[in-house]
Coordinates of C-alpha atoms and ligand atoms in Angstrom, one line a residue:
M1 CA -23.3 207.7 28.1
T2 CA -23.3 208.8 31.8
A3 CA -25.0 206.6 34.4
V4 CA -28.6 205.6 33.8
K5 CA -30.9 207.8 35.9
S6 CA -34.3 207.0 34.4
I7 CA -35.7 203.7 33.2
C8 CA -38.9 203.1 31.3
C9 CA -40.2 199.5 30.9
I10 CA -42.8 199.0 28.2
G11 CA -45.0 196.1 29.2
A12 CA -46.2 195.6 32.8
G13 CA -46.6 191.9 32.6
Y14 CA -45.1 188.9 34.4
V15 CA -41.6 190.0 33.4
G16 CA -41.7 193.8 33.1
G17 CA -43.5 194.2 36.5
P18 CA -41.3 192.1 38.8
T19 CA -38.0 192.8 36.9
C20 CA -38.3 196.5 37.0
A21 CA -39.8 196.5 40.5
V22 CA -36.6 194.8 41.6
I23 CA -34.5 197.3 39.8
A24 CA -36.3 200.1 41.6
Y25 CA -35.9 198.2 44.9
K26 CA -32.2 197.9 44.4
C27 CA -31.4 201.2 42.7
H28 CA -32.9 204.0 44.7
D29 CA -31.0 206.5 42.5
I30 CA -32.9 205.4 39.4
K31 CA -36.4 206.4 38.6
V32 CA -38.3 203.4 37.2
T33 CA -41.6 203.8 35.3
I34 CA -43.4 200.8 34.1
V35 CA -46.0 201.5 31.4
D36 CA -48.6 199.5 29.6
V37 CA -51.4 200.0 27.0
N38 CA -53.7 198.0 29.2
P39 CA -55.2 200.5 31.7
A40 CA -56.7 197.7 33.9
R41 CA -53.3 196.2 34.4
I42 CA -51.8 199.5 35.4
A43 CA -54.7 200.2 37.7
A44 CA -54.1 196.9 39.4
W45 CA -50.3 197.6 39.8
N46 CA -51.3 200.8 41.5
S47 CA -53.9 199.1 43.8
D48 CA -53.8 196.8 46.8
K49 CA -54.3 193.7 44.7
L50 CA -51.4 193.4 42.2
P51 CA -52.3 191.9 38.8
I52 CA -50.1 188.9 39.3
Y53 CA -49.4 186.6 42.2
E54 CA -45.7 186.1 42.9
P55 CA -44.2 185.3 46.4
G56 CA -42.4 188.4 47.7
L57 CA -43.5 190.7 44.9
E58 CA -45.9 192.7 47.0
D59 CA -43.2 193.6 49.6
V60 CA -40.9 194.8 46.8
V61 CA -43.6 196.9 45.1
L62 CA -44.9 198.4 48.3
A63 CA -41.4 199.4 49.4
R64 CA -40.7 201.5 46.3
R65 CA -44.1 202.4 44.7
G66 CA -44.5 206.2 44.6
K67 CA -40.9 206.7 45.6
N68 CA -38.8 205.7 42.6
L69 CA -41.2 203.1 41.1
F70 CA -44.2 204.2 39.1
F71 CA -46.9 202.4 37.0
S72 CA -48.5 204.5 34.2
T73 CA -50.4 204.4 31.0
N74 CA -48.5 207.4 29.8
V75 CA -46.2 205.4 27.5
D76 CA -44.9 208.5 25.5
G77 CA -44.1 210.5 28.6
A78 CA -42.1 207.7 30.1
I79 CA -40.2 207.0 26.9
Q80 CA -39.3 210.7 26.6
E81 CA -38.1 210.8 30.2
A82 CA -36.0 207.7 30.1
D83 CA -32.3 207.1 29.4
L84 CA -32.9 203.4 29.1
I85 CA -36.0 201.6 27.9
F86 CA -36.8 197.9 28.4
V87 CA -39.1 196.4 25.8
S88 CA -40.9 193.7 27.8
V89 CA -44.0 193.1 25.7
N90 CA -45.6 189.7 24.9
T91 CA -44.2 187.7 22.0
P92 CA -46.8 184.9 21.6
T93 CA -46.8 182.2 19.0
K94 CA -48.4 183.5 15.8
K95 CA -52.0 182.3 15.3
S96 CA -52.3 183.0 11.6
G97 CA -50.3 183.9 8.5
M98 CA -46.8 182.9 7.7
G99 CA -45.3 180.7 10.3
A100 CA -48.6 180.3 12.2
G101 CA -48.3 177.9 15.1
R102 CA -44.6 178.2 15.2
A103 CA -43.1 181.7 14.7
A104 CA -43.2 184.4 17.4
D105 CA -45.6 187.2 16.8
L106 CA -43.4 190.2 16.9
A107 CA -46.1 192.8 16.3
Y108 CA -46.0 194.1 19.9
V109 CA -42.2 194.4 19.8
E110 CA -42.4 196.3 16.6
S111 CA -45.1 198.6 17.7
A112 CA -43.3 199.4 20.9
T113 CA -40.1 200.1 18.9
R114 CA -41.9 202.3 16.5
R115 CA -43.4 204.2 19.4
I116 CA -39.9 204.8 20.8
A117 CA -38.7 206.0 17.4
Q118 CA -41.6 208.3 17.0
V119 CA -41.7 210.1 20.3
A120 CA -38.1 210.1 21.6
T121 CA -36.6 213.5 22.0
S122 CA -33.2 212.4 23.3
S123 CA -30.8 209.5 22.9
K124 CA -31.9 206.2 24.4
I125 CA -30.5 202.7 25.2
V126 CA -33.3 200.3 24.0
V127 CA -33.2 196.9 25.6
E128 CA -34.8 193.8 24.2
K129 CA -36.2 192.1 27.4
S130 CA -38.9 190.1 25.6
T131 CA -37.8 186.7 24.3
V132 CA -37.4 187.0 20.5
P133 CA -36.0 185.1 17.6
C134 CA -32.3 185.5 16.9
R135 CA -31.6 188.7 14.9
T136 CA -34.8 190.6 16.0
A137 CA -32.5 193.3 17.3
Q138 CA -31.5 193.9 13.7
S139 CA -35.1 194.8 12.7
M140 CA -35.5 197.0 15.8
R141 CA -32.2 198.7 14.9
T142 CA -33.4 199.4 11.4
I143 CA -36.6 201.0 12.7
L144 CA -34.7 203.1 15.3
E145 CA -31.9 204.1 13.0
A146 CA -34.3 205.3 10.4
N147 CA -35.4 207.8 13.0
S148 CA -32.0 208.7 14.4
T149 CA -30.7 212.3 13.9
D150 CA -27.5 214.1 14.8
K151 CA -29.0 214.7 18.2
I152 CA -30.8 211.5 18.9
H153 CA -28.9 208.2 18.8
F154 CA -30.3 204.8 19.7
D155 CA -28.2 201.9 21.1
I156 CA -29.8 198.5 21.2
L157 CA -29.1 195.7 23.7
S158 CA -30.4 192.2 24.3
N159 CA -31.0 191.4 27.9
P160 CA -33.2 188.3 28.1
E161 CA -34.9 187.4 31.3
F162 CA -34.4 184.1 32.9
L163 CA -36.8 184.3 35.9
A164 CA -39.2 181.5 36.5
E165 CA -42.7 182.3 37.7
G166 CA -43.3 181.4 41.3
T167 CA -39.7 182.2 42.2
A168 CA -39.4 185.4 40.2
I169 CA -38.3 187.6 43.1
D170 CA -35.7 185.2 44.3
D171 CA -34.5 184.7 40.8
L172 CA -34.2 188.4 40.2
L173 CA -32.5 189.1 43.5
K174 CA -30.0 186.3 43.1
P175 CA -29.7 185.5 39.4
D176 CA -27.5 182.7 38.2
R177 CA -26.4 185.2 35.6
V178 CA -27.5 188.3 33.9
L179 CA -26.9 188.3 30.1
I180 CA -26.3 191.5 28.1
G181 CA -25.7 191.3 24.4
A182 CA -24.5 194.3 22.4
L183 CA -23.1 195.2 19.0
Q184 CA -19.4 195.0 19.4
T185 CA -18.9 198.7 18.5
P186 CA -17.5 201.3 20.9
E187 CA -21.1 202.8 21.4
G188 CA -22.6 199.2 21.8
I189 CA -20.0 198.3 24.4
R190 CA -20.6 201.6 26.3
A191 CA -24.3 201.0 26.4
Q192 CA -23.7 197.4 27.5
Q193 CA -21.6 198.8 30.4
A194 CA -24.3 201.3 31.4
L195 CA -26.8 198.4 31.8
A196 CA -24.2 196.3 33.5
D197 CA -23.8 199.1 36.0
V198 CA -27.6 199.1 36.8
Y199 CA -27.4 195.4 37.6
G200 CA -24.1 196.0 39.4
H201 CA -26.1 197.6 42.2
W202 CA -26.7 194.1 43.5
V203 CA -25.3 191.5 41.1
A204 CA -21.7 190.4 41.3
K205 CA -19.5 191.3 38.3
E206 CA -18.7 187.7 37.5
S207 CA -22.4 187.0 37.2
I208 CA -23.0 189.6 34.5
L209 CA -22.2 188.1 31.2
T210 CA -21.6 190.2 28.1
T211 CA -21.8 188.8 24.6
N212 CA -22.6 189.9 21.1
L213 CA -26.3 190.6 20.4
W214 CA -27.0 187.4 18.5
S215 CA -25.5 185.1 21.1
S216 CA -27.6 186.8 23.7
E217 CA -30.8 186.4 21.8
L218 CA -30.1 182.8 20.9
S219 CA -29.0 181.9 24.4
K220 CA -32.5 182.6 25.8
L221 CA -34.2 180.3 23.3
A222 CA -31.4 177.7 23.9
A223 CA -31.7 177.8 27.7
N224 CA -35.5 177.3 27.5
A225 CA -35.2 174.6 24.9
M226 CA -32.6 172.7 27.0
L227 CA -34.6 173.0 30.2
A228 CA -37.8 171.7 28.5
Q229 CA -35.7 169.0 26.8
R230 CA -34.8 167.6 30.3
I231 CA -38.4 167.5 31.3
S232 CA -39.4 165.7 28.0
S233 CA -36.5 163.3 28.5
V234 CA -37.6 162.4 32.0
N235 CA -41.2 162.2 30.9
A236 CA -40.2 159.8 28.1
L237 CA -38.5 157.7 30.7
S238 CA -41.6 157.8 32.9
A239 CA -43.4 155.8 30.2
I240 CA -40.7 153.2 30.3
C241 CA -40.8 153.1 34.1
E242 CA -44.6 152.5 34.1
A243 CA -44.1 149.6 31.7
T244 CA -41.2 148.0 33.5
G245 CA -41.4 148.6 37.2
A246 CA -38.5 151.1 37.3
D247 CA -39.3 154.1 39.5
V248 CA -38.9 157.5 37.7
D249 CA -38.0 159.3 40.9
E250 CA -35.2 156.7 41.5
V251 CA -34.0 156.9 37.9
A252 CA -34.0 160.7 38.0
Y253 CA -32.1 160.7 41.3
A254 CA -29.5 158.2 40.1
C255 CA -29.0 160.2 36.9
G256 CA -29.0 163.6 38.7
R257 CA -26.3 162.5 41.1
D258 CA -23.9 162.5 38.1
S259 CA -22.4 166.0 38.5
R260 CA -22.3 166.3 34.7
L261 CA -26.1 166.0 34.6
G262 CA -27.1 167.7 37.8
S263 CA -30.3 167.1 39.8
K264 CA -32.5 170.0 38.8
F265 CA -35.3 169.9 36.3
L266 CA -35.7 166.1 36.3
K267 CA -39.1 165.9 37.9
A268 CA -41.4 163.8 35.8
S269 CA -44.8 165.4 35.4
V270 CA -48.1 165.5 33.5
G271 CA -46.2 167.8 31.0
F272 CA -44.7 171.2 31.2
G273 CA -46.8 174.3 30.8
G274 CA -46.3 178.0 31.1
S275 CA -46.1 180.8 28.6
C276 CA -42.5 180.2 27.6
F277 CA -41.3 176.6 26.9
Q278 CA -43.6 175.6 24.1
K279 CA -43.6 179.0 22.5
D280 CA -39.8 179.4 22.6
I281 CA -39.1 175.9 21.3
L282 CA -41.5 176.4 18.4
N283 CA -39.7 179.7 17.8
L284 CA -36.4 177.8 17.6
V285 CA -38.0 175.2 15.4
Y286 CA -39.2 177.9 13.0
L287 CA -35.9 179.6 13.1
S288 CA -34.2 176.3 12.2
E289 CA -36.6 175.7 9.3
Q290 CA -36.0 179.2 8.0
L291 CA -32.3 178.6 8.1
N292 CA -32.9 175.4 6.1
L293 CA -31.8 173.1 8.9
P294 CA -34.7 170.5 8.9
E295 CA -32.8 168.0 11.1
V296 CA -32.2 170.6 13.7
A297 CA -35.9 171.7 13.6
A298 CA -37.1 168.1 13.9
Y299 CA -34.8 167.5 16.9
W300 CA -36.2 170.4 18.9
H301 CA -39.7 169.8 17.8
Q302 CA -39.6 166.4 19.4
V303 CA -39.4 168.0 22.8
V304 CA -42.9 169.5 22.2
I305 CA -44.3 166.4 20.7
M306 CA -43.1 164.4 23.7
N307 CA -44.9 166.9 26.0
E308 CA -48.2 166.5 24.1
Y309 CA -47.8 162.7 24.2
Q310 CA -47.3 162.8 28.0
K311 CA -50.5 164.8 28.6
K312 CA -52.5 162.4 26.3
R313 CA -50.9 159.4 27.8
F314 CA -52.0 160.5 31.3
V315 CA -55.6 161.1 30.1
R316 CA -55.6 157.6 28.4
N317 CA -54.4 156.0 31.5
I318 CA -57.1 157.7 33.6
I319 CA -59.8 156.5 31.3
K320 CA -58.5 153.0 31.0
T321 CA -58.2 152.7 34.8
L322 CA -61.7 154.0 35.3
F323 CA -63.0 150.9 33.4
N324 CA -62.6 152.5 30.0
T325 CA -65.3 155.2 30.5
I326 CA -65.6 158.4 32.4
T327 CA -69.0 159.4 31.0
N328 CA -70.9 161.0 33.8
K329 CA -68.2 160.3 36.3
K330 CA -67.0 163.1 38.6
I331 CA -63.4 163.9 38.3
A332 CA -61.8 166.3 40.8
V333 CA -58.9 168.2 39.3
L334 CA -56.6 169.7 42.0
G335 CA -54.7 172.5 40.5
F336 CA -55.2 174.6 37.4
A337 CA -52.1 176.9 37.3
F338 CA -49.2 175.6 35.2
K339 CA -47.0 175.2 38.3
K340 CA -47.3 176.0 42.0
D341 CA -46.9 179.5 43.5
T342 CA -48.4 181.3 40.5
G343 CA -51.9 182.1 39.3
D344 CA -50.7 181.9 35.7
T345 CA -52.5 179.3 33.6
R346 CA -50.9 179.9 30.2
E347 CA -50.4 176.5 28.5
S348 CA -51.2 174.7 31.7
A349 CA -51.5 170.9 31.3
A350 CA -54.8 171.2 33.3
I351 CA -56.4 172.9 30.3
T352 CA -55.6 170.1 27.9
L353 CA -56.6 167.4 30.5
I354 CA -59.9 169.0 31.4
K355 CA -60.9 169.6 27.8
D356 CA -60.3 165.9 27.1
F357 CA -62.4 165.0 30.2
I358 CA -65.2 167.2 28.9
Q359 CA -65.0 165.5 25.5
E360 CA -65.5 162.2 27.2
S361 CA -68.6 163.6 29.0
A362 CA -67.2 163.5 32.5
R363 CA -68.3 165.9 35.1
V364 CA -65.2 167.9 36.2
A365 CA -64.7 169.7 39.6
I366 CA -61.8 172.1 39.7
Y367 CA -60.0 173.6 42.6
D368 CA -56.9 175.9 42.5
P369 CA -55.8 178.2 45.4
K370 CA -54.8 181.1 43.1
V371 CA -56.7 180.9 39.9
D372 CA -60.1 182.6 39.8
R373 CA -63.3 181.4 38.3
Q374 CA -63.3 183.9 35.4
Q375 CA -59.8 182.7 34.3
I376 CA -60.8 179.0 34.4
V377 CA -63.9 179.7 32.4
M378 CA -62.0 181.7 29.8
D379 CA -59.3 179.0 29.5
L380 CA -61.8 176.2 29.0
S381 CA -64.0 178.1 26.5
E382 CA -63.3 176.9 23.0
P383 CA -65.0 178.4 20.0
G384 CA -67.4 176.0 18.5
V385 CA -67.1 173.5 21.4
V386 CA -67.9 175.1 24.7
D387 CA -67.9 178.8 23.8
T388 CA -70.1 180.4 26.4
Q389 CA -69.7 180.7 30.1
Q390 CA -72.9 178.8 30.7
Q391 CA -71.7 175.9 28.5
V392 CA -68.4 175.7 30.4
E393 CA -70.2 175.9 33.8
K394 CA -72.5 173.1 32.7
H395 CA -69.5 170.8 32.4
V396 CA -67.3 172.0 35.2
Q397 CA -67.8 173.0 38.8
I398 CA -65.3 175.5 40.2
C399 CA -64.8 174.8 43.8
S400 CA -63.3 176.8 46.7
S401 CA -61.5 173.8 48.4
A402 CA -60.0 170.5 47.5
Y403 CA -62.6 168.8 49.8
E404 CA -65.5 170.4 47.9
A405 CA -64.0 169.3 44.6
A406 CA -63.5 165.7 45.7
K407 CA -66.9 165.3 47.3
D408 CA -68.7 162.4 45.6
A409 CA -65.9 162.2 43.0
D410 CA -64.8 158.9 41.3
A411 CA -61.3 160.1 40.9
V412 CA -59.0 162.9 42.2
V413 CA -56.3 164.1 39.7
L414 CA -53.3 166.0 41.0
V415 CA -52.3 168.4 38.2
T416 CA -50.4 171.2 40.0
E417 CA -47.9 170.6 42.7
W418 CA -49.3 173.1 45.2
D419 CA -47.8 172.4 48.7
E420 CA -51.4 172.3 50.1
F421 CA -52.0 169.1 48.1
R422 CA -49.2 167.3 49.8
D423 CA -50.3 164.3 52.0
D424 CA -48.9 166.0 55.1
Q425 CA -51.1 169.1 54.5
L426 CA -54.3 167.8 52.9
D427 CA -56.5 165.5 54.9
Y428 CA -56.7 162.6 52.5
A429 CA -58.7 160.4 54.9
K430 CA -61.4 163.1 54.7
I431 CA -61.1 163.2 50.9
Y432 CA -61.4 159.4 50.8
D433 CA -64.5 159.3 53.0
G434 CA -66.3 161.7 50.7
M435 CA -65.5 159.9 47.5
H436 CA -67.3 157.2 45.5
K437 CA -65.7 153.8 45.9
P438 CA -63.4 152.6 44.5
A439 CA -61.7 155.9 45.1
F440 CA -59.1 156.6 42.5
L441 CA -56.2 159.1 42.8
F442 CA -54.0 160.0 39.8
D443 CA -50.8 161.8 40.8
G444 CA -49.4 163.7 37.8
R445 CA -46.8 165.4 40.0
L446 CA -45.2 162.7 42.1
L447 CA -46.5 164.6 45.0
V448 CA -48.0 162.1 47.4
N449 CA -46.8 159.1 49.3
A450 CA -48.7 156.4 47.3
P451 CA -48.2 153.5 49.7
K452 CA -49.6 155.6 52.6
L453 CA -52.7 156.6 50.6
R454 CA -53.2 153.0 49.4
K455 CA -53.4 152.0 53.0
M456 CA -56.3 154.4 53.4
G457 CA -58.1 152.6 50.6
F458 CA -57.2 154.8 47.6
K459 CA -56.4 153.2 44.3
V460 CA -53.4 155.2 43.5
N461 CA -51.8 155.8 40.1
V462 CA -48.5 157.8 39.9
I463 CA -46.8 159.0 36.8
G464 CA -43.6 157.0 36.2
K465 CA -44.3 154.5 38.9
T466 CA -46.2 151.2 39.1
E467 CA -47.2 149.0 41.9
L468 CA -45.2 146.3 40.2
A469 CA -42.1 148.0 41.6
G470 CA -43.3 147.2 45.1
K471 CA -42.8 150.8 46.3
A472 CA -44.7 152.9 43.9
Ligands
NAD501 P1 -47.4 189.5 29.5 O1 -48.4 189.2 28.5 O2 -47.7 189.2 31.0 O3 -47.1 191.1 29.5 C1 -46.8 191.8 28.4 C2 -47.5 193.2 28.5 O4 -47.1 194.1 27.4 C3 -49.0 193.2 28.5 O5 -49.5 193.7 29.7 C4 -49.4 194.1 27.3 O6 -50.5 194.8 27.5 C5 -48.1 194.9 27.1 N1 -47.9 195.5 25.8 C6 -48.0 194.9 24.6 N2 -47.7 195.7 23.6 C7 -47.5 197.0 24.2 C8 -47.1 198.2 23.7 N3 -46.9 198.4 22.4 N4 -47.0 199.3 24.6 C9 -47.2 199.1 25.9 N5 -47.5 197.9 26.4 C10 -47.6 196.8 25.6 O7 -46.1 188.9 29.1 P2 -44.8 188.4 30.0 O8 -45.1 187.0 30.5 O9 -44.4 189.5 30.9 O10 -43.7 188.2 28.8 C11 -43.1 189.2 28.2 C12 -41.9 188.7 27.4 O11 -41.0 188.2 28.3 C13 -42.2 187.7 26.4 O12 -41.4 187.8 25.3 C14 -41.9 186.4 27.2 O13 -41.5 185.3 26.3 C15 -40.7 186.8 28.0 N6 -40.4 186.0 29.2 C16 -41.5 185.6 30.0 C17 -41.2 184.9 31.2 C18 -42.3 184.5 32.1 O14 -42.1 183.8 33.0 N7 -43.6 184.9 31.9 C19 -39.9 184.7 31.5 C20 -38.9 185.1 30.7 C21 -39.1 185.8 29.5
UDX502 C1 -39.3 179.0 32.4 C2 -37.8 179.0 32.7 O1 -37.5 178.1 33.8 C3 -37.3 180.4 33.0 O2 -35.9 180.4 33.1 C4 -37.7 181.2 31.8 O3 -37.3 182.6 32.0 C5 -39.2 181.2 31.6 O4 -39.6 179.8 31.4 P1 -41.4 179.1 34.0 O5 -42.1 178.6 32.7 O6 -42.0 180.3 34.7 O7 -39.9 179.4 33.6 O8 -41.4 177.9 35.0 P2 -40.5 176.5 35.2 O9 -40.2 176.4 36.6 O10 -39.5 176.5 34.2 O11 -41.6 175.4 34.8 C6 -42.1 175.2 33.5 C7 -43.0 174.0 33.5 O12 -42.2 172.8 33.6 C8 -44.0 173.9 34.6 O13 -45.2 173.4 34.1 C9 -43.4 173.0 35.6 O14 -44.3 172.3 36.4 C10 -42.7 172.0 34.7 N1 -41.6 171.3 35.2 C11 -40.5 171.9 35.7 C12 -41.6 169.9 35.3 O15 -42.6 169.3 34.8 N2 -40.5 169.2 35.8 C13 -39.4 169.9 36.3 O16 -38.5 169.2 36.7 C14 -39.4 171.3 36.2

C-alpha cells in the first residue's frame, strides 16, 4: 500500500470528531472526512457551535474545516473515497438479550463494517477505533473477507483511543503512546506501517507501539480497568480514612511518591463516571466469564461494585449529617458533568446522587457550567419514576449560577471539580450568607479548603477526611 491520502472516520462522536480533526490538523496532505448517520450531529460539526465541548477543539476544527477536514452524512461516498477507514462508533453496554448489563453492544460496529463491505469499490485499511472486546477484529474480518474479491482487499487494524475527555486535544497532540495492532502477516504489517506513517506526521517513532491485533484490543480494556481500579482503591481507602482520622489526600500523596506507584489517578472522589470505565470493565468481566475465568471476572467486577458503594456511601453520609432526613430540604448540586472541562454527562455520579435525593423527597437545585437543561432533564428522567419533563422539573431546579442554586439551600454538594467551584474562585461567603443555617457543604471532589470554609461558618464534610484529623 502506498501512503494514505484519504481517510474516512465513521462516527462523529467524542472520539471520532477530535481524533480525526487532529489528524487533519497535523496531516495537510491527507483528506479527512468524518461521517455519521446522525444529521444533527454533522450539522453541528459544520456550524459555529460544535456538538461537544472540549478545550482547544474549536481552534483545531476551524483551522482545517473546508480545507482537508470535512463532516458529512454521505457515509457511502466517504467510504468509497478513502484508503483508510476508522470505525469509531459507540459500543455501549448491552441493555437486553445475552450478556445484558455486561457485554458490549457491537451492533453499531457490525453495521458500519457491513456498510464498508457493501459499498467499497477499492481496497481499504479498516481500523477499529472503537473500544471492543478482545477478538472483535476477527468478526469484522470475516464480514469483510466474505466480500473481498481479486480487486478489493481489506486489511484490519486495531488502534484503540486513549484520549480522556476534557484533555482530548492535548492527549491527541502529545499521546503517551499510539497503539496499532495488526495480524502478523506481510499485508497486516504493511497496513500497520501505513497507519504508523499517518501518526508519524507528529508522534515520535518510539511512541508508536505495534503489537498483534488481540494484544491491542485487550490493552485498551486493560488500561481502562487498571485506571479505574486505582480510583476504586483510593475510594476504598477514603472510607477507612473517614473512620480513622487518616487523610486520604495525605495517604494518596505518600503512596504516589513511590515511583513504582506514581502520583496520577489517586484522587478520591464521589465515584468515577464517564462513558468508558464502567462499560469497559463490565466488558472485561463478561469476556472473563465467557472464557470460564470466574475468579478473574469477580476480581475486575469489584472495581465497579466499589464505585457504586462510594456513590451510595456519599448519599448516606449526606442524609445522616442532615439529621437523617432530607425531605423538603433544598440541596444545591454543583456540577453535573462526569468531570470538569466537558459537557458530557454519561454515567456521571451526579445522576445517581440526584436520583437518590429525589427518592428521599428533597428539592434539588443543579448548576453546571457546560451541561444544558435539556440534557439534565433527559438524564434524570426514568421510565416509571419521573418520566416526563414536567415531573423532573417538579423535583429539580436547573440554575444558571452556583449562587442561584445555593440560595436558601440547606446543603451544597460539590460533585464535579470545575475550577470555578474552587474556594479562590467562588465567593463562598456570599454562598454562605444565602443559605439556611446550619449551612452544610459536602465536598465529593476534595476541591475546597475545608478549614477556611469552616471559619466562615460552614459545616464541611469532605470525602476521605474527618475533622478528627485536625486538618480535614
Ligand atoms: P459517541 O456516541 O459520542 O459517538 C459515536 C457516533 O457514531 C454517534 O454519533 C453515532 O451516531 C455514530 N454511529 C453509530 N453507528 C454508525 C454507523 N453505522 N454509521 C455512521 N455513524 C454511526 O461515542 P464516543 O464517545 O465517540 O465513543 C466511540 C467509541 O470510542 C466507543 O467504543 C468508546 O468506548 C470509545 N472511546 C471513547 C472515549 C471517550 O472518551 N468518549 C475514549 C476512548 C475510546
Ligand atoms: C478515560 C481514560 O482516562 C481514557 O484513557 C480513555 O480513553 C477513556 O476513559 P475519561 O473517562 O474521559 O477517560 O476521563 P478520566 O479522566 O479517565 O476520568 C474518568 C472518571 O474518573 C471521572 O469521573 C473522573 O472525575 C474520575 N477520576 C479520575 C477520579 O475520581 N479520580 C482520579 O484520580 C481520576
